[in-house]
Each structure stands twice: as C-alpha cells, then as structure tokens.
C-alpha cells in the first residue's frame, strides 16, 4: 500500500534552493521505487522570508509546518541580513521554528565516510569506522534557565548570571529519544554529565539510569563531560550514541563533527514528542557560492535520509539514500569543497544526477 | 646574590614520593648552578595525611604552605581511601588546599614534545609545534555558583539547578593572569565564552576586552566554546594562550591535553593573587605501580619548571629544567608509560640520574 507523507520544504537562503532541489528529485525517485507518495509544499524562512514578509518566520510557515509529517530545511542567512536587529535576523527564524514545533531533541551524527577519511585531522587508524550519534537536549538547560541576566551586587559591581536547570520530565523525554536512537543503532548509549560537581547533573544521571531499566537491551554508561571531550580525541571509536544536555551537547556535537574533517557532509535532525521533526544540514547557506551550481548537496540528501529514518520511520528508503551517497563518493565524484587529487569534479546538479543514476541502477 | 625560597613539598600518595624525590635532587643541582637556595620543608596531604591525622588536609599543612614561597605537590589518592565519605577523601584535601591558598587561576600547558609526537591521535603535521597554555578560572563559575541543589517544582517534580555566575572582579583577576601569561609567551590570547547565548559570557567578554586595552602588546581574540572545541581538533596550532571560565576550562584543558597523547607528561600551576602558588603534575598517583621505581618523574620535573617560571620568576632555571627533559627524551630515555621501540627503558630513579647528568654537562 502506498504511504503518503506531507513534507514541508524550506529552501531558505544562499545555496539552500539548489541543494534542496537536488534532494527533492532524489526523494521523488525513491518514493516511486518504494511506493511512497511524498506531497511537497514549500514555505518561507530566513532572509527570503524577511524580504517578502518582514519576518524571519512568518506565521503561515509555522502553520504549514505544523500540518505536515516532516520539515526539510536547507540553510538560512547571508551578509545582506547580518546588520538587522537580533529579532529580525534569519537565525531568529531558526530558533523560532524549533520552539514553535517544540523540538527538544537534536540528533547530530558524526560519521567517518571511508572515501573522505583523509579530511580528518586525526590519524586514519583512529577515525576509521567512527560512527557517533550525539543526542543533544535542545530547549532546556543553561541556554534557557532562569534567572539570567547581569545584576548588581551589594558592593555595586556587576555579576553575570545564567542558570543550568533540568526537571525530571525534561530529562526523561530526551533520555527516551536517546535510548530509542541507541536501539536503532548498536545498542550502546553513553550519557555525559558533570555529576561529580553539579547537582543538575546528578539529577540527570539518576533519571537516565532509571530510564535505562526500561531498555535492558541498551548498554548504558556515564562519562563526565571533560573526560568525554578527552575520549573523543583519544579514541572516538569507543562511542556509539551519546546523550547529553544543551550546553555539553553543543560543545561535544561540534567536536565530534570535526573529527570527520568534513563538516559540509553532516546532516542533523531535531525531534519533538510528535510529528513533524525538522531535518537540515549542519553547514550554512554559503552565500559566496550561491547560485553558481557549486554547492555540495550531500549533507542535504543525508538530512533527507535522517527524515526518512527518524521522522517517517522509513528505514529502507533512508538506507537507499545513504548508500547512494557512499557509492557516488566511491565512484570518485566530488564537489569543490571535498575535491582531492584524482577525483572527478562535479557541480551541485551533476552530483544530483550521479545519485539518480546510482539509485536507478 | 643568592636568592632564597622556601618550598613546601607535598609528596602525597602512590608514586608521589618517588617522583618528588627525583625532582628535589634536580632542583638542588640547578640551585647550586644558578645561586638559588631552596629550603625544602615536607608536609602531609591526601591519603597519607588521613592515615596519620584523620584529615586529608591537616591545618598544620595549610599553615606550612602559607608561610612558603611555593608549594610543589606530587599526587594524591588510592584505592585504600576510595570508600571513605566525600569529606574524608584524599581529593577533598586538594580542593581544600586550593581554596585555602585562594588559587583562582589554573595554568595547564599542552605542549607537543617532538620526541613523543607519535603518541598523539592526530596527524603529526597537525600537532607538530603545538604549544598551548589554557588559563582556567578555578574558584568561580558554575562549580561554585548559588543557588544550587535539587528543588521541587510547583507540579511536584524535581528540578536540578546550578548557577553559572561571575562578577567583574572575578573576571578581571583571571584576565590579568592570562594577559601576563600571554606576554611571557607569544603575545596571543584567545578568550573563550558563549557570549552569543549566555549573559555571564557577555560580561566576561566585555571585561576581558576592557582589560585588553591595558595590554596593547597582546593580540586578543574571542571564540565561542563550541567553536573552540572544534578548532582545537581541526587546527590546534592556531592557539597560544587561552583564557576561559571554570567549566569551559575544565573541558578545553583536558581536550587540549589529550591532543598531545601523553597526559603523563603534563604539568600544571594554580596561582592566586599572592604567593604561594601550587604546582603539580596533571597525572594521578598511579597506586598500581607505586614503590616499584617504574613511575615517570618528568611531569613532576616540568611542574617544578612551572614553579620556577610562574611562582618564583626564575625563568632561567625553568628553561634549564625544560631543556633537560627534552634532551633526556632526545637521547632516547623512556619510562614504561612512554616507551616505544628502539628506545632505552629506564625506571624513575634512573631517569632522574639522566637528567642530573644532562644538567651537569
Ligand atoms: Mg554549536
Ligand atoms: Mg577536568
């Protein structure tokens, strides 16, 4: 039977429209092959939304997103809007859509692709086979905790204050996402905190441990954040799925991403309790090469794969996309950002055609 | 004219007494050569202090330390004391002496020694020449901020809370240490914060920027902590001196240390506004090899070099020690922890004799 999904497309700014167009063609083909009917609808976000409506996230866009099964975002921002006040900047649209869809779980894979292993600053034998998923809490912790601000002390000097806080229910829901992600992967979950010093981390560790009892098939371990940062550098292969709070996840997901050496290849997913989730590449809108058919569409394609796996529960289709990307790299096709000697240089559209050809064969 | 310094020695537990004994012999020799009169006094800390006095930091030890020009600590802790309540554990002695001496600045170098470059998990061309100094604030920030604890919310669930806070004067004094450290080094200082999200970081950035006006010879830059973690992995050579708060410094100093691949080689310094500072290796007490003449004394010797440079302002003597360590490695001498093929395996004492011979020649 045909499965139907409504997908909201948010092309955004810079190279966004180009890489998303390539991805939509690929989704259509895979849909035909696997009897999935994708219904695409486009909406505005970021700089282009500011230009057309004055707001980085128009209400209409949020409504369209809410009524869909998944949201596929490309990239936002550009020089043109950099000097606007903060609430009118493209990035504010991104924060607003995450909040508007209640996306509290950020999934950031850091996978070494064998064809690009030389891009890593680490030795090949250290990073070979690295396949890490960082599950980061996205709507709580110190980035949102109250009280916050700059206050005056009794002695008249300024004191800057932020609050790192988590409630039991906030911890439970992100832990659940992480245990389920670990189940879909190797069944290993490492929770990262600073429970030897922080009370909020002690609660975090207690609740994650408790949740672990419901997932006896997942092997749970705990690391302090400073040790986790060390271990990521020392022996990244020891990790599979990592779950951690907003600040620690911000730091560790970026450090883990950098282990691959090719951040332009990485997708991400942001999930809530219900549909729709939001799927987008980690890289930005690259305004310097926009409209020149030079962009690398692979992180966008891999974001669509995450949408299929984590947003629509279509693992077969997800695997098809992931394998096509690996095969295109194995055949030597490279966009400019990942080009190396002896490889075949292609543009954005040509890379898309390579993927279509691989999927058809 | 002879300079006189009173040095308190805290041998502590495990391999502590062995590596400190080697270091004291070296200091005595260098003292004779450079007309420095070191007066050593020993005191108890850690497990050995618990065994003899019931306390991990006896009052007498703190008094002796306060009356000296510098404190040279080896290592504390061991299996024997692991099950005591937290306030009676050896590690509590370490926290207590830092607080008792008001040591708010932690200096953690991460230096690639060319002879040990293969120990790094990063490619040699990436880490060659890396020489980073992380200046971490040690007595403020989220590890100490109030309110903290686990509270009940209105809906009856638990909420864990910690407070990241810095006052202007706390920021100013650590910034001053960092600018002065940068002056003694290459004149480049990178301040790490999360000012795009955190109010406390915005105050941090403002004060560090202001302090920078007093140090026109130091080139100041700023990075967000997630980007700093990425850049440490991507291209560590871009860093010289880094200054940051307690939590970020905890994470980044460990990540930077791990870039070297040989954490057993790294010293550290903790400084206050006045003498004495505390100088100790980053490694632990290694109870499994204690008393077997297998320990690596080089991090302790390098800690003595930091004492000479940052605690006693004797840079000439510091350089002598550092050069002797490099020369011993260049001559192929290795303790078990850093042994590799074709090198000469030596024990702790023999490594000390190698250093003495090099210093005498
Ligand atoms: Mg980040
Ligand atoms: Mg640490």
XYZ file of C-alpha atoms and ligand atoms in Angstrom:
724
model
C 0.000 0.000 0.000
C 1.199 3.494 -0.781
C 2.302 5.547 2.211
C 1.566 9.249 1.926
C 3.593 11.962 3.633
C 3.270 15.700 3.541
C 6.737 17.246 3.515
C 7.264 20.955 4.052
C 10.283 22.254 2.143
C 12.100 25.305 3.490
C 14.753 26.237 0.903
C 15.833 29.381 2.745
C 18.820 31.393 1.567
C 22.150 31.104 -0.266
C 22.785 27.632 -1.625
C 19.607 26.368 0.078
C 17.331 26.252 -3.016
C 19.970 24.438 -5.116
C 20.747 21.641 -2.669
C 17.088 21.179 -1.792
C 16.067 20.880 -5.470
C 18.552 18.040 -5.957
C 17.244 16.323 -2.831
C 13.597 16.568 -3.862
C 14.332 14.842 -7.175
C 16.009 12.028 -5.300
C 13.124 11.672 -2.853
C 10.661 11.505 -5.742
C 12.591 8.688 -7.385
C 12.942 6.691 -4.170
C 9.266 7.291 -3.468
C 8.335 5.748 -6.820
C 10.613 2.798 -6.146
C 9.284 2.080 -2.652
C 5.656 3.081 -3.138
C 5.884 6.246 -1.036
C 3.885 9.279 -2.104
C 5.625 12.474 -0.979
C 3.467 15.570 -1.159
C 5.760 18.586 -1.114
C 4.789 22.087 -0.093
C 7.199 24.999 0.034
C 7.310 27.786 2.604
C 9.424 30.806 3.507
C 12.022 31.115 6.258
C 15.152 33.184 6.874
C 16.353 36.076 4.778
C 13.989 35.382 1.911
C 11.088 35.484 4.366
C 12.334 38.786 5.762
C 12.467 40.243 2.265
C 8.944 39.092 1.398
C 7.086 39.426 4.710
C 9.338 41.357 7.105
C 9.605 38.380 9.452
C 12.203 35.571 9.501
C 9.478 33.035 10.361
C 6.033 34.082 9.022
C 3.050 32.630 10.923
C 1.908 30.964 7.729
C 5.150 28.982 7.517
C 4.746 27.677 11.050
C 1.143 26.662 10.257
C 2.194 24.794 7.118
C 4.968 23.041 9.033
C 2.620 22.010 11.835
C 0.231 20.409 9.374
C 2.938 18.299 7.749
C 4.643 14.993 8.568
C 8.190 16.338 8.339
C 10.060 19.560 7.606
C 13.109 19.554 5.369
C 15.144 22.730 5.776
C 18.135 23.724 3.660
C 20.023 26.737 5.012
C 19.395 30.304 6.091
C 21.226 33.605 6.410
C 23.565 35.813 4.417
C 25.576 39.028 4.520
C 22.555 41.007 3.388
C 20.701 40.496 6.695
C 23.681 40.497 9.089
C 23.148 44.004 10.355
C 19.473 43.752 11.233
C 18.482 43.804 14.913
C 18.621 40.344 16.510
C 14.852 39.663 16.435
C 14.742 40.296 12.692
C 17.736 38.188 11.732
C 17.416 34.965 9.701
C 18.862 32.909 12.626
C 15.940 34.042 14.750
C 13.680 32.211 12.314
C 15.544 29.002 13.051
C 15.228 29.405 16.827
C 11.555 30.289 16.377
C 10.704 27.230 14.304
C 12.458 24.920 16.792
C 10.477 26.483 19.611
C 7.261 26.575 17.561
C 7.465 22.847 16.798
C 8.659 22.025 20.345
C 11.764 20.266 19.053
C 13.633 19.315 22.219
C 15.920 16.620 20.787
C 18.765 17.342 18.410
C 20.396 14.363 16.687
C 23.836 15.010 15.254
C 25.631 12.101 13.618
C 29.405 12.231 13.142
C 30.241 9.506 10.690
C 33.558 8.944 9.007
C 32.967 8.197 5.334
C 35.812 5.919 4.220
C 36.180 7.869 0.975
C 36.804 11.115 2.883
C 38.873 9.765 5.764
C 41.915 11.838 4.762
C 39.998 15.036 5.529
C 40.215 14.250 9.243
C 42.964 15.859 11.329
C 43.207 12.544 13.202
C 45.133 9.516 12.071
C 43.144 7.221 9.754
C 43.521 4.236 12.112
C 41.988 6.317 14.916
C 38.932 7.533 12.992
C 38.332 4.596 10.659
C 34.814 3.316 11.261
C 33.828 6.143 13.618
C 30.030 6.407 13.683
C 28.767 8.534 16.553
C 25.289 9.929 17.167
C 25.097 12.830 19.606
C 21.604 13.310 21.055
C 21.536 16.830 22.481
C 18.749 18.342 24.575
C 17.754 21.479 22.705
C 15.159 23.513 24.603
C 16.323 23.421 28.241
C 19.483 23.746 30.297
C 21.610 26.852 30.694
C 20.631 28.449 27.365
C 17.083 28.924 28.670
C 17.266 28.656 32.503
C 16.024 31.462 34.735
C 17.178 33.609 36.470
C 19.558 35.045 33.915
C 20.968 38.474 33.272
C 23.503 40.941 34.537
C 22.762 42.122 38.062
C 24.364 44.460 40.548
C 25.901 43.027 43.716
C 25.738 44.588 47.174
C 29.175 46.067 46.608
C 27.991 47.731 43.392
C 29.794 45.600 40.853
C 28.140 43.708 38.027
C 27.502 39.977 38.228
C 26.569 37.935 35.147
C 24.249 35.026 35.870
C 22.831 32.060 33.967
C 21.016 29.042 35.347
C 21.568 25.459 34.292
C 18.393 23.613 35.197
C 16.578 20.451 34.195
C 13.371 18.974 35.517
C 12.781 15.241 35.718
C 10.326 15.311 32.818
C 12.734 17.253 30.611
C 15.427 14.670 31.284
C 13.071 11.734 30.799
C 11.854 12.773 27.367
C 15.351 13.349 25.933
C 16.574 10.118 27.539
C 13.735 8.248 25.839
C 14.719 9.646 22.425
C 18.322 8.643 23.092
C 17.542 5.092 24.209
C 15.367 4.612 21.133
C 18.095 6.000 18.866
C 20.597 3.639 20.514
C 18.202 0.728 19.883
C 18.088 1.628 16.183
C 21.900 1.686 16.186
C 24.376 -0.535 18.053
C 22.574 -0.605 21.399
C 25.266 1.375 23.241
C 24.425 4.662 24.970
C 26.839 6.954 26.837
C 25.285 9.687 28.968
C 27.532 12.708 29.525
C 27.228 14.982 32.560
C 29.279 16.541 35.344
C 27.630 14.677 38.220
C 30.750 14.811 40.394
C 30.280 18.563 40.751
C 26.837 19.681 39.512
C 23.513 18.967 41.214
C 21.643 19.276 37.916
C 23.931 16.596 36.513
C 23.269 14.323 39.477
C 19.542 14.501 38.741
C 20.323 13.933 35.059
C 22.367 10.822 35.866
C 19.738 9.444 38.253
C 16.904 9.825 35.739
C 18.880 8.441 32.790
C 19.857 5.452 34.932
C 16.230 4.913 35.909
C 15.071 5.157 32.295
C 17.743 2.608 31.408
C 15.842 -0.056 33.332
C 13.156 0.117 30.626
C 15.740 -0.559 27.946
C 17.614 -3.661 29.125
C 18.835 -4.224 25.550
C 20.757 -0.919 25.622
C 24.152 -0.886 27.333
C 24.281 2.366 29.322
C 27.463 4.093 30.508
C 28.229 7.514 32.005
C 31.108 9.914 31.455
C 31.983 13.313 32.875
C 31.991 15.988 30.180
C 35.700 16.804 30.476
C 36.586 13.138 30.152
C 34.163 12.762 27.231
C 35.941 15.594 25.400
C 39.252 13.797 26.010
C 37.956 10.406 24.920
C 36.502 11.830 21.702
C 40.022 12.953 20.794
C 41.804 9.867 22.137
C 39.653 7.018 20.850
C 36.405 8.111 19.187
C 35.572 4.543 18.137
C 34.548 3.731 21.721
C 31.367 5.797 21.252
C 28.115 4.934 19.574
C 25.165 7.018 20.833
C 25.834 9.902 23.250
C 23.096 11.732 25.163
C 23.706 14.991 26.972
C 22.295 18.400 27.898
C 22.082 21.505 25.762
C 25.454 23.152 26.543
C 27.515 19.955 26.751
C 25.809 18.722 23.575
C 26.595 21.964 21.773
C 30.294 21.521 22.550
C 30.561 17.759 22.053
C 28.480 17.540 18.865
C 30.715 20.142 17.239
C 33.898 18.454 18.468
C 32.618 15.077 17.236
C 31.637 16.592 13.879
C 35.133 17.984 13.476
C 36.641 14.519 13.909
C 35.306 13.753 10.431
C 37.125 16.747 8.944
C 34.256 17.351 6.521
C 31.527 19.256 8.313
C 29.944 20.039 4.943
C 28.856 16.390 4.750
C 26.885 16.216 8.001
C 23.098 16.147 8.447
C 21.042 16.746 11.590
C 17.572 16.094 12.951
C 15.512 17.930 15.554
C 12.643 15.988 17.057
C 9.714 16.651 19.371
C 7.264 14.323 21.043
C 5.105 14.300 17.945
C 5.490 14.957 14.244
C 6.805 16.887 12.462
C 10.554 16.777 13.042
C 12.935 19.204 11.350
C 15.818 17.936 9.210
C 18.666 20.080 7.953
C 22.358 20.008 7.058
C 24.852 21.216 9.694
C 26.544 23.540 7.208
C 25.359 27.069 6.471
C 23.986 28.900 3.451
C 27.397 29.656 1.850
C 26.277 32.918 0.211
C 29.661 33.282 -1.511
C 28.916 30.370 -3.877
C 25.114 30.689 -4.056
C 23.516 30.330 -7.494
C 26.728 29.091 -9.130
C 25.944 25.355 -9.134
C 29.000 24.751 -6.929
C 27.283 23.640 -3.710
C 27.640 20.186 -2.191
C 24.120 18.689 -1.888
C 25.175 15.546 0.015
C 24.520 16.800 3.561
C 21.038 17.799 2.416
C 20.475 14.350 0.922
C 21.710 12.770 4.153
C 19.308 15.054 6.069
C 16.506 13.640 3.935
C 17.761 10.175 4.912
C 17.500 11.163 8.588
C 13.973 12.412 7.874
C 13.087 9.021 6.447
C 14.672 7.106 9.335
C 13.809 9.237 12.378
C 10.859 11.295 11.171
C 8.828 8.921 8.976
C 10.111 5.522 10.097
C 11.058 4.522 6.548
C 14.449 2.928 7.243
C 14.606 1.165 3.887
C 14.328 4.420 1.953
C 16.833 6.035 4.342
C 19.369 3.315 3.672
C 18.905 3.718 -0.086
C 19.849 7.386 0.124
C 22.821 6.771 2.397
C 24.158 4.021 0.160
C 23.773 6.188 -2.934
C 25.872 8.936 -1.314
C 28.617 6.461 -0.395
C 28.550 4.982 -3.894
C 28.834 8.400 -5.555
C 31.895 9.107 -3.403
C 33.291 5.646 -4.127
C 32.924 6.353 -7.851
C 35.120 9.394 -7.320
C 32.590 12.207 -7.708
C 33.396 15.305 -5.650
C 32.049 18.835 -5.348
C 34.633 21.579 -4.886
C 34.577 21.588 -1.074
C 35.649 17.932 -0.842
C 37.699 17.698 -4.041
C 41.033 15.923 -3.915
C 43.588 14.809 -6.465
C 42.493 12.178 -8.974
C 38.780 12.637 -8.261
C 36.066 13.812 -10.659
C 34.941 17.395 -10.014
C 31.198 17.951 -10.402
C 28.739 20.718 -9.621
C 25.614 20.525 -7.499
C 23.239 19.431 -10.269
C 25.669 16.904 -11.709
C 26.140 15.359 -8.276
C 22.361 15.009 -8.111
C 22.332 13.260 -11.494
C 25.036 10.874 -10.320
C 22.877 9.974 -7.317
C 19.790 9.463 -9.510
C 21.750 7.215 -11.856
C 23.054 5.153 -8.933
C 19.557 4.831 -7.476
C 18.150 3.758 -10.813
C 20.741 1.096 -11.441
C 73.443 37.366 45.253
C 71.803 34.193 46.435
C 68.001 34.063 46.172
C 66.331 32.122 48.948
C 62.993 30.346 48.552
C 61.032 28.246 50.974
C 59.412 25.386 49.094
C 56.782 23.185 50.706
C 56.896 19.639 49.374
C 53.684 17.587 49.423
C 54.645 14.060 48.304
C 51.161 12.654 48.897
C 50.311 9.116 47.881
C 51.173 6.383 45.368
C 54.081 7.290 43.138
C 54.138 10.804 44.640
C 57.174 10.360 46.951
C 59.270 8.766 44.177
C 58.727 11.405 41.530
C 59.116 14.226 44.033
C 62.437 12.845 45.345
C 63.871 12.867 41.820
C 62.644 16.423 41.311
C 64.132 17.725 44.559
C 67.586 16.418 43.594
C 67.293 18.245 40.292
C 66.194 21.492 41.951
C 69.151 21.275 44.350
C 71.607 20.927 41.488
C 70.102 23.786 39.486
C 70.023 25.878 42.662
C 73.776 25.386 43.112
C 74.386 26.258 39.487
C 72.297 29.448 39.495
C 72.922 30.613 43.060
C 69.425 29.803 44.302
C 68.998 28.499 47.832
C 65.926 26.255 48.066
C 64.799 25.492 51.597
C 62.555 22.454 51.475
C 60.003 21.505 54.075
C 57.724 18.487 53.803
C 54.071 18.251 54.846
C 51.175 15.797 54.710
C 48.243 15.773 52.301
C 45.870 13.154 50.875
C 45.665 9.534 51.961
C 48.872 9.610 53.946
C 47.506 12.592 55.899
C 44.248 10.725 56.539
C 46.196 7.763 57.895
C 48.312 9.904 60.223
C 45.901 12.651 61.281
C 42.399 11.638 60.150
C 42.159 14.627 57.786
C 43.117 14.898 54.125
C 44.465 18.424 54.707
C 45.714 18.935 58.285
C 45.678 22.556 59.499
C 49.397 22.332 60.041
C 49.958 21.597 56.342
C 47.987 24.630 55.280
C 49.983 26.784 57.727
C 53.291 25.499 56.397
C 52.153 26.118 52.826
C 51.036 29.664 53.613
C 54.427 30.524 55.041
C 56.302 29.334 51.970
C 57.130 30.816 48.567
C 55.762 27.917 46.541
C 54.113 24.539 47.032
C 55.222 21.543 44.983
C 52.647 18.761 45.108
C 53.120 15.274 43.650
C 49.908 13.208 43.629
C 47.188 12.055 45.973
C 44.659 9.255 46.332
C 44.483 5.479 46.110
C 42.146 2.503 46.316
C 42.589 2.364 50.086
C 40.665 5.587 50.661
C 38.105 5.324 47.853
C 35.237 4.257 50.081
C 35.516 6.960 52.714
C 32.773 9.608 52.859
C 33.434 12.509 50.467
C 34.696 14.967 53.105
C 37.356 12.493 54.246
C 38.638 11.525 50.815
C 42.132 12.461 49.588
C 40.666 14.563 46.722
C 38.971 16.751 49.311
C 42.460 17.677 50.518
C 43.259 19.003 47.061
C 40.091 21.121 46.862
C 40.769 22.370 50.388
C 44.334 23.472 49.694
C 43.251 25.312 46.519
C 40.572 27.125 48.498
C 42.886 27.669 51.486
C 45.524 29.335 49.326
C 42.904 31.208 47.254
C 44.223 29.789 43.979
C 41.828 31.130 41.372
C 43.972 30.631 38.263
C 44.821 27.245 36.832
C 47.513 27.118 34.146
C 47.520 23.990 32.004
C 50.049 23.769 29.198
C 49.513 21.310 26.359
C 52.806 21.051 24.556
C 53.713 18.560 21.891
C 57.192 17.240 22.609
C 58.720 16.364 19.207
C 60.127 13.123 20.634
C 56.637 11.938 21.650
C 54.650 13.250 18.708
C 53.617 9.738 17.655
C 51.632 9.349 20.873
C 49.053 11.830 19.563
C 45.893 10.535 17.922
C 46.212 13.452 15.490
C 48.381 13.526 12.413
C 51.962 14.675 13.087
C 51.670 17.584 10.653
C 48.618 18.824 12.569
C 50.147 18.702 16.059
C 53.786 19.449 15.280
C 54.798 22.534 17.243
C 51.553 22.753 19.230
C 52.207 24.741 22.403
C 49.008 25.835 24.124
C 48.510 27.312 27.584
C 44.974 27.093 28.959
C 44.331 29.590 31.762
C 41.244 28.362 33.598
C 39.351 30.219 36.313
C 39.302 27.844 39.241
C 37.220 29.159 42.138
C 34.116 30.651 40.497
C 31.592 29.878 37.781
C 29.077 27.070 37.783
C 31.047 24.746 40.093
C 30.527 27.200 42.966
C 27.585 29.453 41.982
C 24.496 29.760 44.196
C 21.660 28.833 44.182
C 22.358 25.182 43.572
C 20.669 21.960 44.538
C 17.690 19.791 43.698
C 14.388 21.532 44.360
C 10.736 20.657 43.965
C 8.676 22.480 41.338
C 5.057 23.618 41.751
C 3.926 20.491 39.953
C 5.828 18.316 42.431
C 8.645 17.122 40.231
C 12.330 17.562 40.968
C 14.399 20.258 39.281
C 18.204 20.235 39.420
C 19.776 23.695 39.461
C 23.262 25.162 39.227
C 24.249 28.772 38.692
C 26.980 29.991 36.385
C 27.995 33.392 37.699
C 30.984 35.705 37.503
C 31.466 39.151 38.975
C 33.533 41.815 37.267
C 36.354 41.480 39.789
C 36.489 37.704 39.382
C 36.799 38.118 35.624
C 39.356 40.917 35.915
C 41.763 38.991 38.103
C 41.828 35.873 35.898
C 42.077 38.037 32.772
C 45.108 39.755 34.286
C 46.831 36.418 34.908
C 46.056 35.377 31.337
C 47.323 38.570 29.710
C 50.527 38.305 31.725
C 50.950 34.664 30.768
C 50.408 35.616 27.112
C 53.068 38.326 27.455
C 55.558 35.727 28.727
C 54.665 33.566 25.729
C 53.878 34.574 22.136
C 51.632 37.549 22.924
C 48.445 35.909 21.587
C 45.423 35.418 23.831
C 42.122 33.782 22.891
C 39.228 34.253 25.312
C 36.593 31.515 25.156
C 32.974 32.073 26.171
C 29.403 31.607 24.909
C 28.535 35.286 24.633
C 26.037 34.718 21.815
C 23.756 32.953 24.296
C 24.890 33.495 27.909
C 24.668 36.760 29.854
C 27.533 35.721 32.116
C 29.648 35.235 28.999
C 28.702 38.656 27.682
C 30.019 40.215 30.908
C 33.116 38.001 30.610
C 33.756 39.200 27.050
C 33.205 42.862 27.927
C 35.624 42.747 30.871
C 38.319 40.779 29.021
C 38.061 43.244 26.128
C 38.389 46.156 28.551
C 41.400 44.578 30.262
C 42.932 44.072 26.829
C 43.308 47.836 26.453
C 45.959 47.692 29.190
C 47.916 45.105 27.217
C 48.303 46.601 23.728
C 51.184 44.187 23.086
C 48.844 41.191 23.436
C 46.704 40.250 20.436
C 43.275 39.382 21.842
C 40.656 37.253 20.086
C 37.368 35.642 21.171
C 35.818 32.274 20.348
C 32.586 30.575 21.342
C 33.246 27.438 23.355
C 31.725 25.036 20.801
C 33.825 26.555 18.050
C 36.915 26.454 20.295
C 36.395 22.711 20.830
C 36.178 22.270 17.046
C 39.220 24.405 16.330
C 41.317 22.514 18.897
C 40.634 19.349 16.893
C 40.895 20.973 13.460
C 43.992 23.129 13.755
C 45.435 23.337 17.276
C 48.456 25.340 16.096
C 46.290 28.462 15.799
C 46.207 28.725 19.616
C 48.764 30.096 22.027
C 47.246 31.227 25.345
C 43.547 30.523 26.040
C 41.609 32.067 28.930
C 38.198 30.820 29.988
C 35.872 30.111 32.907
C 35.885 27.147 35.240
C 33.592 24.742 33.350
C 34.755 25.608 29.823
C 38.353 25.475 31.063
C 37.794 22.061 32.617
C 36.599 20.707 29.264
C 39.047 22.509 26.975
C 42.165 21.973 29.097
C 41.516 18.234 29.093
C 40.774 18.172 25.360
C 43.927 20.192 24.671
C 45.972 17.905 26.921
C 44.741 14.880 25.010
C 45.993 16.362 21.744
C 49.491 15.562 22.994
C 48.594 11.903 23.531
C 50.819 11.759 26.605
C 48.938 13.161 29.549
C 51.525 11.616 31.878
C 53.980 14.287 30.698
C 51.941 17.379 31.574
C 52.449 19.796 34.488
C 50.082 22.394 35.911
C 50.134 25.512 38.058
C 47.491 27.056 40.289
C 48.032 30.675 41.207
C 46.459 33.256 43.490
C 46.994 36.984 43.819
C 49.946 36.395 46.108
C 52.440 33.680 46.831
C 52.483 30.738 47.199
C 51.247 29.051 44.046
C 50.693 25.312 43.834
C 52.470 23.236 41.187
C 51.617 19.646 40.357
C 51.549 17.107 37.536
C 48.220 16.529 35.756
C 48.519 12.756 36.196
C 47.372 10.884 39.282
C 49.054 8.824 41.980
C 49.146 5.539 39.975
C 48.868 3.278 43.047
C 49.277 0.172 40.868
C 52.958 0.952 40.218
C 53.767 2.778 43.462
C 57.053 1.888 45.151
C 58.336 -0.083 42.168
C 60.615 2.561 40.655
C 58.525 2.495 37.475
C 56.972 5.978 37.635
C 57.629 8.716 35.098
C 59.023 11.741 37.003
C 59.042 14.122 34.020
C 55.661 15.794 34.605
C 56.779 16.482 38.179
C 60.044 17.978 36.925
C 58.095 20.102 34.437
C 55.814 21.174 37.315
C 58.936 22.360 39.146
C 59.834 24.280 35.980
C 56.401 25.954 36.083
C 57.051 26.780 39.755
C 60.304 28.456 38.782
C 58.737 30.382 35.894
C 55.312 31.361 37.247
C 55.756 31.083 41.019
C 59.287 32.343 41.658
C 60.030 34.312 38.494
C 63.201 32.328 37.806
C 62.779 31.778 34.056
C 66.435 30.814 33.541
C 66.177 27.906 35.963
C 62.819 26.919 34.461
C 64.304 26.753 30.983
C 67.176 24.608 32.274
C 64.729 22.007 33.589
C 62.607 22.038 30.439
C 65.638 21.640 28.209
C 66.969 18.774 30.317
C 63.657 16.914 29.919
C 63.698 17.383 26.136
C 67.342 16.282 25.980
C 66.671 13.114 28.017
C 63.887 12.242 25.561
C 66.101 13.113 22.596
C 68.748 10.737 23.973
C 66.103 8.015 23.866
C 65.395 7.516 27.589
C 61.830 6.421 28.341
C 59.923 5.228 31.373
C 57.440 2.419 30.774
C 54.406 4.660 30.157
C 56.042 6.381 27.151
C 58.268 3.512 25.986
C 58.425 2.781 22.279
C 60.509 0.560 20.073
C 64.229 1.283 19.857
C 64.233 3.478 22.964
C 66.091 2.917 26.258
C 63.795 1.786 29.068
C 64.631 3.306 32.452
C 62.998 3.478 35.869
C 62.128 6.573 37.863
C 65.475 6.943 39.630
C 67.490 6.246 36.509
C 65.536 8.909 34.628
C 66.449 11.300 37.440
C 70.120 10.405 37.066
C 69.929 11.005 33.319
C 68.528 14.481 33.988
C 71.250 15.240 36.562
C 73.952 14.115 34.127
C 72.497 16.314 31.375
C 72.288 19.312 33.722
C 75.877 18.796 34.853
C 77.311 18.576 31.352
Mg 27.477 24.537 18.302
Mg 38.929 18.023 34.021
